């Protein structure tokens, strides 16, 4: 699988809709995957909910990839299961 990765700070999913729209349009992207690892020990679902609302606002599909801990990421079966949920080509 190939794609574009953009790491951008400053108000995730709230402050950059115009920039996000341009970057995604230039990349030809209509679907993104969100890994809420930074919020893993807080409330990752809040970030996922914000991402889903953002996707609705800017017209992209948002797929959460809920690998929140190192052990989940290192577990090949768990990672493959989550990746297959997020990958429409499987």
Short mmCIF file of C-alpha atoms in Angstrom, two decimals:
data_model
loop_
_atom_site.label_atom_id
_atom_site.label_comp_id
_atom_site.label_asym_id
_atom_site.label_seq_id
_atom_site.Cartn_x
_atom_site.Cartn_y
_atom_site.Cartn_z
CA UNK A 1 0.00 0.00 0.00
CA UNK A 2 1.29 3.46 -0.83
CA UNK A 3 0.05 6.88 0.14
CA UNK A 4 0.75 10.30 1.52
CA UNK A 5 1.53 10.99 5.16
CA UNK A 6 1.09 14.51 6.51
CA UNK A 7 2.17 15.31 10.05
CA UNK A 8 0.63 18.59 11.05
CA UNK A 9 0.09 20.09 14.46
CA UNK A 10 -1.98 22.89 15.86
CA UNK A 11 -5.57 22.04 16.59
CA UNK A 12 -6.04 18.56 15.15
CA UNK A 13 -9.20 18.40 13.07
CA UNK A 14 -10.29 21.90 14.08
CA UNK A 15 -8.04 24.68 12.83
CA UNK A 16 -6.80 23.66 9.39
CA UNK A 17 -9.77 22.67 7.23
CA UNK A 18 -8.73 24.78 4.22
CA UNK A 19 -5.13 23.52 4.32
CA UNK A 20 -6.30 19.93 4.86
CA UNK A 21 -8.71 20.16 1.93
CA UNK A 22 -5.93 21.47 -0.36
CA UNK A 23 -3.36 18.86 0.71
CA UNK A 24 -5.84 16.01 0.28
CA UNK A 25 -7.09 17.31 -3.08
CA UNK A 26 -3.52 17.74 -4.38
CA UNK A 27 -2.74 14.17 -3.30
CA UNK A 28 -5.96 12.84 -4.82
CA UNK A 29 -7.04 11.45 -1.45
CA UNK A 30 -10.67 10.87 -0.48
CA UNK A 31 -10.00 8.57 2.50
CA UNK A 32 -7.65 8.80 5.48
CA UNK A 33 -6.69 6.51 8.35
CA UNK A 34 -6.39 7.94 11.86
CA UNK A 35 -4.16 6.32 14.50
CA UNK A 36 -5.08 8.03 17.79
CA UNK A 37 -1.92 6.84 19.55
CA UNK A 38 -1.10 10.21 21.15
CA UNK A 39 -4.39 9.98 23.07
CA UNK A 40 -4.11 6.25 23.81
CA UNK A 41 -3.98 6.69 27.57
CA UNK A 42 -6.51 9.49 27.69
CA UNK A 43 -9.65 9.38 25.57
CA UNK A 44 -8.77 8.21 22.05
CA UNK A 45 -12.43 8.02 21.06
CA UNK A 46 -12.69 11.82 21.44
CA UNK A 47 -9.97 12.24 18.82
CA UNK A 48 -11.67 9.69 16.56
CA UNK A 49 -14.99 11.53 16.94
CA UNK A 50 -13.27 14.83 16.06
CA UNK A 51 -11.66 13.19 13.04
CA UNK A 52 -15.00 11.80 11.85
CA UNK A 53 -16.62 15.24 12.16
CA UNK A 54 -13.66 16.80 10.32
CA UNK A 55 -13.96 14.23 7.53
CA UNK A 56 -17.65 15.04 7.14
CA UNK A 57 -16.83 18.77 6.94
CA UNK A 58 -14.15 18.45 4.29
CA UNK A 59 -15.58 15.50 2.36
CA UNK A 60 -13.21 12.61 3.12
CA UNK A 61 -13.80 9.18 4.59
CA UNK A 62 -12.10 8.70 7.97
CA UNK A 63 -11.15 5.20 9.13
CA UNK A 64 -9.87 4.83 12.71
CA UNK A 65 -7.02 2.35 13.17
CA UNK A 66 -7.21 1.52 16.87
CA UNK A 67 -3.71 0.23 17.57
CA UNK A 68 -3.12 2.14 20.78
CA UNK A 69 -0.29 0.29 22.49
CA UNK A 70 3.05 -1.13 21.46
CA UNK A 71 1.83 -4.64 22.26
CA UNK A 72 -1.15 -4.19 19.92
CA UNK A 73 1.11 -2.88 17.17
CA UNK A 74 3.56 -5.75 17.75
CA UNK A 75 0.75 -8.34 17.68
CA UNK A 76 0.70 -9.36 14.02
CA UNK A 77 -2.85 -10.75 14.21
CA UNK A 78 -4.25 -7.62 15.89
CA UNK A 79 -2.42 -5.32 13.50
CA UNK A 80 -3.56 -7.30 10.46
CA UNK A 81 -7.15 -7.34 11.73
CA UNK A 82 -7.17 -3.57 12.25
CA UNK A 83 -5.38 -2.93 8.96
CA UNK A 84 -7.92 -5.04 7.05
CA UNK A 85 -10.71 -2.95 8.60
CA UNK A 86 -8.98 0.21 7.42
CA UNK A 87 -7.92 -1.08 3.99
CA UNK A 88 -10.76 -1.21 1.47
CA UNK A 89 -8.60 -3.25 -0.93
CA UNK A 90 -8.61 -6.34 1.31
#
